[in-house]
PDB file of C-alpha atoms in Angstrom:
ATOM      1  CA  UNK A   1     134.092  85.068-126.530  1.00 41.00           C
ATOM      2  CA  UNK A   2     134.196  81.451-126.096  1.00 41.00           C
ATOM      3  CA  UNK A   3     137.281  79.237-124.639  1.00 38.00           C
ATOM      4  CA  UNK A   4     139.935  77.463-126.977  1.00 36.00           C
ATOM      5  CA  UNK A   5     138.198  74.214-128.545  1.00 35.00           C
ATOM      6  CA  UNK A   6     141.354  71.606-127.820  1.00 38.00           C
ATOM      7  CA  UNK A   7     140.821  68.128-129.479  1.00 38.00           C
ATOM      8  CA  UNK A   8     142.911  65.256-127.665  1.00 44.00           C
ATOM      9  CA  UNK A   9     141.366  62.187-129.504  1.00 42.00           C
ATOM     10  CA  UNK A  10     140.878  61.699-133.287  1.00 44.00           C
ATOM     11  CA  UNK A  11     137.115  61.172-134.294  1.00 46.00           C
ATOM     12  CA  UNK A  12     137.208  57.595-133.116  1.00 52.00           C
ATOM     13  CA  UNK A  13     138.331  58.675-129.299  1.00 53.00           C
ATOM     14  CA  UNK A  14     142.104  57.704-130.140  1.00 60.00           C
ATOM     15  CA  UNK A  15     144.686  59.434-128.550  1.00 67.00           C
ATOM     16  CA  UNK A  16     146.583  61.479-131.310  1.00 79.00           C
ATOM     17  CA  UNK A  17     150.438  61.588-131.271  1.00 82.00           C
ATOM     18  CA  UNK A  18     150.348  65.616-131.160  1.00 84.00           C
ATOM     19  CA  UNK A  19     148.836  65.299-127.750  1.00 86.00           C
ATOM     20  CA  UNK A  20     152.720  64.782-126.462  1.00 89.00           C
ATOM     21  CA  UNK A  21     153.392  68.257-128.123  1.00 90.00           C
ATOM     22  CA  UNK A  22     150.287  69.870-126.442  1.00 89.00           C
ATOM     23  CA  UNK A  23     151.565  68.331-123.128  1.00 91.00           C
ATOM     24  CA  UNK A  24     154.330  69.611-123.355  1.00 93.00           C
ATOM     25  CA  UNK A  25     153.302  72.607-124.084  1.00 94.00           C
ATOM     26  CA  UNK A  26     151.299  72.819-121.597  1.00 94.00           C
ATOM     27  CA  UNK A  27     153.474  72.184-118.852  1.00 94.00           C
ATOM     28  CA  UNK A  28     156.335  74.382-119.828  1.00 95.00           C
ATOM     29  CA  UNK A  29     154.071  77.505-119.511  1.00 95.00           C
ATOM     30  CA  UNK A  30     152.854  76.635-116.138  1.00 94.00           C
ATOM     31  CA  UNK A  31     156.083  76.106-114.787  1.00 93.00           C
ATOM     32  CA  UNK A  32     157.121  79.821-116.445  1.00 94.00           C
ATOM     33  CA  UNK A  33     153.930  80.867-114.701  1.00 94.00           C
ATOM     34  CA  UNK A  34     152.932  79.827-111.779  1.00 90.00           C
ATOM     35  CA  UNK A  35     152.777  81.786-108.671  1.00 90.00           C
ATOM     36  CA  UNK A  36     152.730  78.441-106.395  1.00 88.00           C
ATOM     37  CA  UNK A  37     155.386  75.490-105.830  1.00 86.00           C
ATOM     38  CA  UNK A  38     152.958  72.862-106.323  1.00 88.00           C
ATOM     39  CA  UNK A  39     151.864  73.393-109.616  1.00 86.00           C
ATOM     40  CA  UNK A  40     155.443  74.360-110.510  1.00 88.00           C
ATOM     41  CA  UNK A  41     156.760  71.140-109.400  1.00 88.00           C
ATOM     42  CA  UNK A  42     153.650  69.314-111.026  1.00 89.00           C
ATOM     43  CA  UNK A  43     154.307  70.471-114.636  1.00 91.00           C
ATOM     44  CA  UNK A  44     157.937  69.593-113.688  1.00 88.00           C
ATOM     45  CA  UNK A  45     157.230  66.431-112.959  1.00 88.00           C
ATOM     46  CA  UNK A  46     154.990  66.105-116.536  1.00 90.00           C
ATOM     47  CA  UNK A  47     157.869  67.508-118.651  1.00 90.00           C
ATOM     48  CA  UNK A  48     160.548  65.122-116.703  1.00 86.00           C
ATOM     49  CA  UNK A  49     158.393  62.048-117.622  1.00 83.00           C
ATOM     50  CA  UNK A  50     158.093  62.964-121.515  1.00 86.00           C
ATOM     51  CA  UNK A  51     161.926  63.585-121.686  1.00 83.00           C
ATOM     52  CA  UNK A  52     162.558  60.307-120.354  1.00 73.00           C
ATOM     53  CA  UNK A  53     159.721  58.452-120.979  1.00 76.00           C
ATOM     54  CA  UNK A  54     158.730  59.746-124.227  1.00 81.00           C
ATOM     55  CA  UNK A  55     159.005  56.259-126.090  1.00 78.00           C
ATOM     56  CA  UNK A  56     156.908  54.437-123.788  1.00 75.00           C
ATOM     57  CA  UNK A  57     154.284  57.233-124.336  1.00 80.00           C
ATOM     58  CA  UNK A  58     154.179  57.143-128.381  1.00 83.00           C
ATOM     59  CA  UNK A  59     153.781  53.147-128.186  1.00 77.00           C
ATOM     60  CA  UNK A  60     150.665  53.244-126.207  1.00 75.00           C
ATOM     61  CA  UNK A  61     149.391  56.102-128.453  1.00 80.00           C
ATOM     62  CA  UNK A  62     150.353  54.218-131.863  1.00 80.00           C
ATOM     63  CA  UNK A  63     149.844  50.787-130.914  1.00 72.00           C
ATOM     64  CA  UNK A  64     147.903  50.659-127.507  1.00 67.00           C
ATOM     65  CA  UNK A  65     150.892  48.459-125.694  1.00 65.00           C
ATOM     66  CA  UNK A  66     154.010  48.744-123.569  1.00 63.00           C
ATOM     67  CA  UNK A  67     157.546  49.432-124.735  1.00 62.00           C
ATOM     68  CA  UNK A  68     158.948  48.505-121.832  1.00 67.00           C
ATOM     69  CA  UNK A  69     161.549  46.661-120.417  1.00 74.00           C
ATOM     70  CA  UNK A  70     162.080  44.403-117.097  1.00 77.00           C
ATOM     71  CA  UNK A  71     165.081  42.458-115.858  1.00 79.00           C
ATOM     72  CA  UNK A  72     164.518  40.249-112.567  1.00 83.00           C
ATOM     73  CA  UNK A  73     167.136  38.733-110.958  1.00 88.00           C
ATOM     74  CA  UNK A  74     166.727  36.568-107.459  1.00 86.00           C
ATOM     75  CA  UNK A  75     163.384  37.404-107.092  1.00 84.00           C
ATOM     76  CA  UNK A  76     160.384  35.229-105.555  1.00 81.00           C
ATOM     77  CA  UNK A  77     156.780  35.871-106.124  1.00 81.00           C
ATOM     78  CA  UNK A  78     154.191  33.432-103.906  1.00 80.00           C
ATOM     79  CA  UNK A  79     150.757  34.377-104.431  1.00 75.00           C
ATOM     80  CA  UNK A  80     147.927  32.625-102.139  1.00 59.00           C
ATOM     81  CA  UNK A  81     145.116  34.535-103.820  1.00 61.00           C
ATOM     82  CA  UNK A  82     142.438  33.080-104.891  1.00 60.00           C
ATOM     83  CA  UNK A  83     140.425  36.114-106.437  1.00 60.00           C
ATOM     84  CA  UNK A  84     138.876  36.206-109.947  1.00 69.00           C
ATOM     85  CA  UNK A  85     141.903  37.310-111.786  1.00 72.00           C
ATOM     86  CA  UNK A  86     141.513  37.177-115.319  1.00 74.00           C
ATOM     87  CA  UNK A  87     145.052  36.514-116.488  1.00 78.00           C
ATOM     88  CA  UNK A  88     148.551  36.623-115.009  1.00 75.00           C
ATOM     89  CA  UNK A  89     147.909  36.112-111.083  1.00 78.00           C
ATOM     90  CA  UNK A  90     150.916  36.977-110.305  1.00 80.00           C
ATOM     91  CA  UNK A  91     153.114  38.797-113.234  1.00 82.00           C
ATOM     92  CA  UNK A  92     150.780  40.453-116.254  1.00 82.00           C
ATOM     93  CA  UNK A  93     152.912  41.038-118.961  1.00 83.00           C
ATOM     94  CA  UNK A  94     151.585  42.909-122.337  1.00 83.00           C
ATOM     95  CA  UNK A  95     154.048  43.164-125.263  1.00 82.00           C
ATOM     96  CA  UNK A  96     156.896  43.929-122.463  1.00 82.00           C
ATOM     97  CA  UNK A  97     160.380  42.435-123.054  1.00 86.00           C
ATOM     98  CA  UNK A  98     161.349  40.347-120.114  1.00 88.00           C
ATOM     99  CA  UNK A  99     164.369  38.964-118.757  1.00 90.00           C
ATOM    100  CA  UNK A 100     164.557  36.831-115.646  1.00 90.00           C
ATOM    101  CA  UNK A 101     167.214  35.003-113.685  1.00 94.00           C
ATOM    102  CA  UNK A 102     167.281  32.912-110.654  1.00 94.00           C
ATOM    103  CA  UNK A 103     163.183  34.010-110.297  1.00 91.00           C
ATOM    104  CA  UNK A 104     160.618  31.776-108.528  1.00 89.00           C
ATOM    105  CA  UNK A 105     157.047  32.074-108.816  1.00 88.00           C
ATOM    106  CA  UNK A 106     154.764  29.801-106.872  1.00 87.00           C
ATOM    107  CA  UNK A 107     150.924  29.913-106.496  1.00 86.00           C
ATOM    108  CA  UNK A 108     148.901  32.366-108.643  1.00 83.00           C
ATOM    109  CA  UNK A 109     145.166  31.786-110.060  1.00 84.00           C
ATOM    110  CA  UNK A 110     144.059  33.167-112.682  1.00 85.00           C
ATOM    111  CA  UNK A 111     141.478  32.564-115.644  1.00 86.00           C
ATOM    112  CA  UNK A 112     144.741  32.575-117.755  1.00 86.00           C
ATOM    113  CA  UNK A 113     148.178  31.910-116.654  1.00 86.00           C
ATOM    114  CA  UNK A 114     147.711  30.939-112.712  1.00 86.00           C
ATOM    115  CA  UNK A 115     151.807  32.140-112.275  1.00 85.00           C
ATOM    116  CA  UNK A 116     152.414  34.070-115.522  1.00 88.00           C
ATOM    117  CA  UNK A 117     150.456  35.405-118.512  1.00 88.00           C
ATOM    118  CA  UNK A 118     152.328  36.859-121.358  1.00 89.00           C
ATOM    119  CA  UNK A 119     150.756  38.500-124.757  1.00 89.00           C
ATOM    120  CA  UNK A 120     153.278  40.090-127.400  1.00 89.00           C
ATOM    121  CA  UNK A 121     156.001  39.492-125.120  1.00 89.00           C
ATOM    122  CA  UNK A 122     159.521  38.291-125.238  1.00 91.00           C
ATOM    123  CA  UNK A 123     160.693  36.597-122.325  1.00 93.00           C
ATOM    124  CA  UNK A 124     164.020  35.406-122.008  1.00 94.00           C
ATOM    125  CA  UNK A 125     163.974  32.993-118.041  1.00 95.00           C
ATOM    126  CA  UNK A 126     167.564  31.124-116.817  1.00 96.00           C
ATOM    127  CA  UNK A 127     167.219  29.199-114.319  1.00 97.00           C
ATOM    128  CA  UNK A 128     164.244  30.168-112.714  1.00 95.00           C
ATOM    129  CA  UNK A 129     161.278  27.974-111.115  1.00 93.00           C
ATOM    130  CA  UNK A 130     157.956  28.350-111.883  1.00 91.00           C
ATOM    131  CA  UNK A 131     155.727  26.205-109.753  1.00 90.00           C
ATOM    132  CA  UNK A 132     151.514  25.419-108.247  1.00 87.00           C
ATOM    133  CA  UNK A 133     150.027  27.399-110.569  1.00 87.00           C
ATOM    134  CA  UNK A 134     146.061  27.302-111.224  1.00 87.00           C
ATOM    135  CA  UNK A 135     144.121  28.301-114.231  1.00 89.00           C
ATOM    136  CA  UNK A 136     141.596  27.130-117.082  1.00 89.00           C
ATOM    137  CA  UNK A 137     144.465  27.554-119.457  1.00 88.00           C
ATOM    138  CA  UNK A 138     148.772  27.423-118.493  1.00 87.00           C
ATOM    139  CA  UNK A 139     148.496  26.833-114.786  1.00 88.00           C
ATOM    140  CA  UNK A 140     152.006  27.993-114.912  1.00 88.00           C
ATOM    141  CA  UNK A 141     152.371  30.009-117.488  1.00 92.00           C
ATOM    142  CA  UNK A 142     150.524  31.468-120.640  1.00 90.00           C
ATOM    143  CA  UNK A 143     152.038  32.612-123.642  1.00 93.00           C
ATOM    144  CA  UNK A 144     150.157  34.498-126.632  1.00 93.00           C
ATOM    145  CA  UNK A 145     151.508  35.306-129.568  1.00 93.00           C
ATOM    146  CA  UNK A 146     154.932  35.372-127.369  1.00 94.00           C
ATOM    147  CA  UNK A 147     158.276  34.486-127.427  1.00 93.00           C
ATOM    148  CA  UNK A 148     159.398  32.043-124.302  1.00 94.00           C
ATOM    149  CA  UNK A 149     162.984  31.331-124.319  1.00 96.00           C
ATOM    150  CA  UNK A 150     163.736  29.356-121.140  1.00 96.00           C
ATOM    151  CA  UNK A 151     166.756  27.594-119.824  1.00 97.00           C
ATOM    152  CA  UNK A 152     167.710  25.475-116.902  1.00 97.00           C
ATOM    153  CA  UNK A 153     164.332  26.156-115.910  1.00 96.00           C
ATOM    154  CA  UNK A 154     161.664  23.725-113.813  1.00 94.00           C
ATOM    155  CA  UNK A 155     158.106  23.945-114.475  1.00 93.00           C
ATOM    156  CA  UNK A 156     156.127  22.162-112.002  1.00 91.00           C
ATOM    157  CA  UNK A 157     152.584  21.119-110.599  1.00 89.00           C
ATOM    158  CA  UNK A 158     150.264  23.554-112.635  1.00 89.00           C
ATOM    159  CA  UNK A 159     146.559  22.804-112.761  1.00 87.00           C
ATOM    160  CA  UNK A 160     145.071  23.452-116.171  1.00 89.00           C
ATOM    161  CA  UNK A 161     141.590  22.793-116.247  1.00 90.00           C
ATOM    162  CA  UNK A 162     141.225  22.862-120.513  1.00 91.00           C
ATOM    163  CA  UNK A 163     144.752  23.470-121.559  1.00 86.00           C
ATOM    164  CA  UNK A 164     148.759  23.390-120.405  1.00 88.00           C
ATOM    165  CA  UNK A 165     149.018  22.294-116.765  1.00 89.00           C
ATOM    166  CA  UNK A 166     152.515  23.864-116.444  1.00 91.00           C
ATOM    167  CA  UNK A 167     152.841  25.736-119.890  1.00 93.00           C
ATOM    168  CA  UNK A 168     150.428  27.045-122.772  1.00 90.00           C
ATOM    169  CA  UNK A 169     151.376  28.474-125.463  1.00 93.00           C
ATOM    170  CA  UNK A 170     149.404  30.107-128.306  1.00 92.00           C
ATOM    171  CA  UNK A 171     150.554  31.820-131.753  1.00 92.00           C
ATOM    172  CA  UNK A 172     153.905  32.005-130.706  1.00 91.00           C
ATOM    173  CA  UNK A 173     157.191  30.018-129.736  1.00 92.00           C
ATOM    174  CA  UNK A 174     158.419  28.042-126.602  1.00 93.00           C
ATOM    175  CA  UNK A 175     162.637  26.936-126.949  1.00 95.00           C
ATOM    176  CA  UNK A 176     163.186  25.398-123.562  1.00 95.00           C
ATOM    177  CA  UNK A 177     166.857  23.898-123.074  1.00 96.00           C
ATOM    178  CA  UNK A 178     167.831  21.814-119.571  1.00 97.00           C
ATOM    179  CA  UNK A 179     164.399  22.277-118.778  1.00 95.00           C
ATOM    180  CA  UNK A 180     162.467  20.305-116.656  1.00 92.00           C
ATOM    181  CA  UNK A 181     158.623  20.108-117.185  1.00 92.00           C
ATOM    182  CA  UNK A 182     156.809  18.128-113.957  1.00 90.00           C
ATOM    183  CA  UNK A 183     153.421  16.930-112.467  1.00 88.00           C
ATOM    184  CA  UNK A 184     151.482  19.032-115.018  1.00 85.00           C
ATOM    185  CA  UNK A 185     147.517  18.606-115.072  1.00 85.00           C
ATOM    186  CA  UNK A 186     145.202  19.347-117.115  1.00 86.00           C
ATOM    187  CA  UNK A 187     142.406  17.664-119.552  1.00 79.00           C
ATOM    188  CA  UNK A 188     144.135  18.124-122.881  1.00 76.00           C
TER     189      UNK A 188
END
């Protein structure tokens, strides 16, 4: 006889949302059946990321992007690198929900966003400093098709070399109150 044929991906190679079922599945019968502690604890591990993660999982299946969530509070990021970083060099965010308080980010280069780069994204800063960023486009920070709510916050020496020396925006919004926007660069 021949083994069970088990499809993952539609005809296109896309994940399909029954895949979650199969995984789980899956990894309740080995941990029924295994004769070892590893791969109990393994399929463990699988079914205790679905139950809690489950969510998360669907979003990337059904629409290729992160659910998640991320509160920072007192937190400082200084990046030196000077590596070919495409975007974000030193916080990548894609379609995450953000919310920030009393952060600093200094440094970062990157082709987009030297400090930040943010696409489908809602990011709510108070009071944080975002500073010395380098990139062709928002040396500090780059925002596509994003929401940017800032307040009380200082943006400060970012190199642009096209676009946004210390903010660039994109198909979304930018509502900064109390902010401060300094010693930006870039050609337009």
């Amino acid at each position: 006889g021949s083994a069970p044929a088990y499809h993952f991906r539609d005809g296109d190679g896309e994940p399909e949302i029954g895949i979650l079922h199969r995984i789980e599945v899956t990894a309740q019968v080995i941990v029924d059946t295994a004769d070892c502690a590893i791969g109990m604890d393994a399929a463990n591990m699988v079914l205790m990321g679905l139950k809690g993660f489950r969510d998360d999982y669907e979003e990337h299946i059904l629409h290729h992007r992160c659910l998640g969530t991320l509160n920072m509070t007192d937190c400082n990021f200084i990046s030196s690198a000077t590596g070919k970083i495409e975007a974000g060099g030193i916080l990548f965010l894609d379609g995450a929900t953000v919310t920030m308080t009393g952060c600093s980010f200094s440094g970062g280069t990157a082709k987009n966003g030297g400090g930040i780069y943010a696409s489908k994204a809602t990011i709510t800063a108070t009071n944080c400093s975002i500073s010395g960023g380098t990139a062709t486009n928002g040396g500090g920070v780059y925002a596509s098709e994003s929401t940017l709510t800032a307040t009380g916050c200082s943006f400060s020496n970012g190199i642009a070399a096209t676009n946004g020396g210390c903010v660039y925006t994109t198909g979304g919004t930018l509502e900064a109150t109390n902010c401060t926007f300094t010693d930006g660069k870039s050609a337009n």
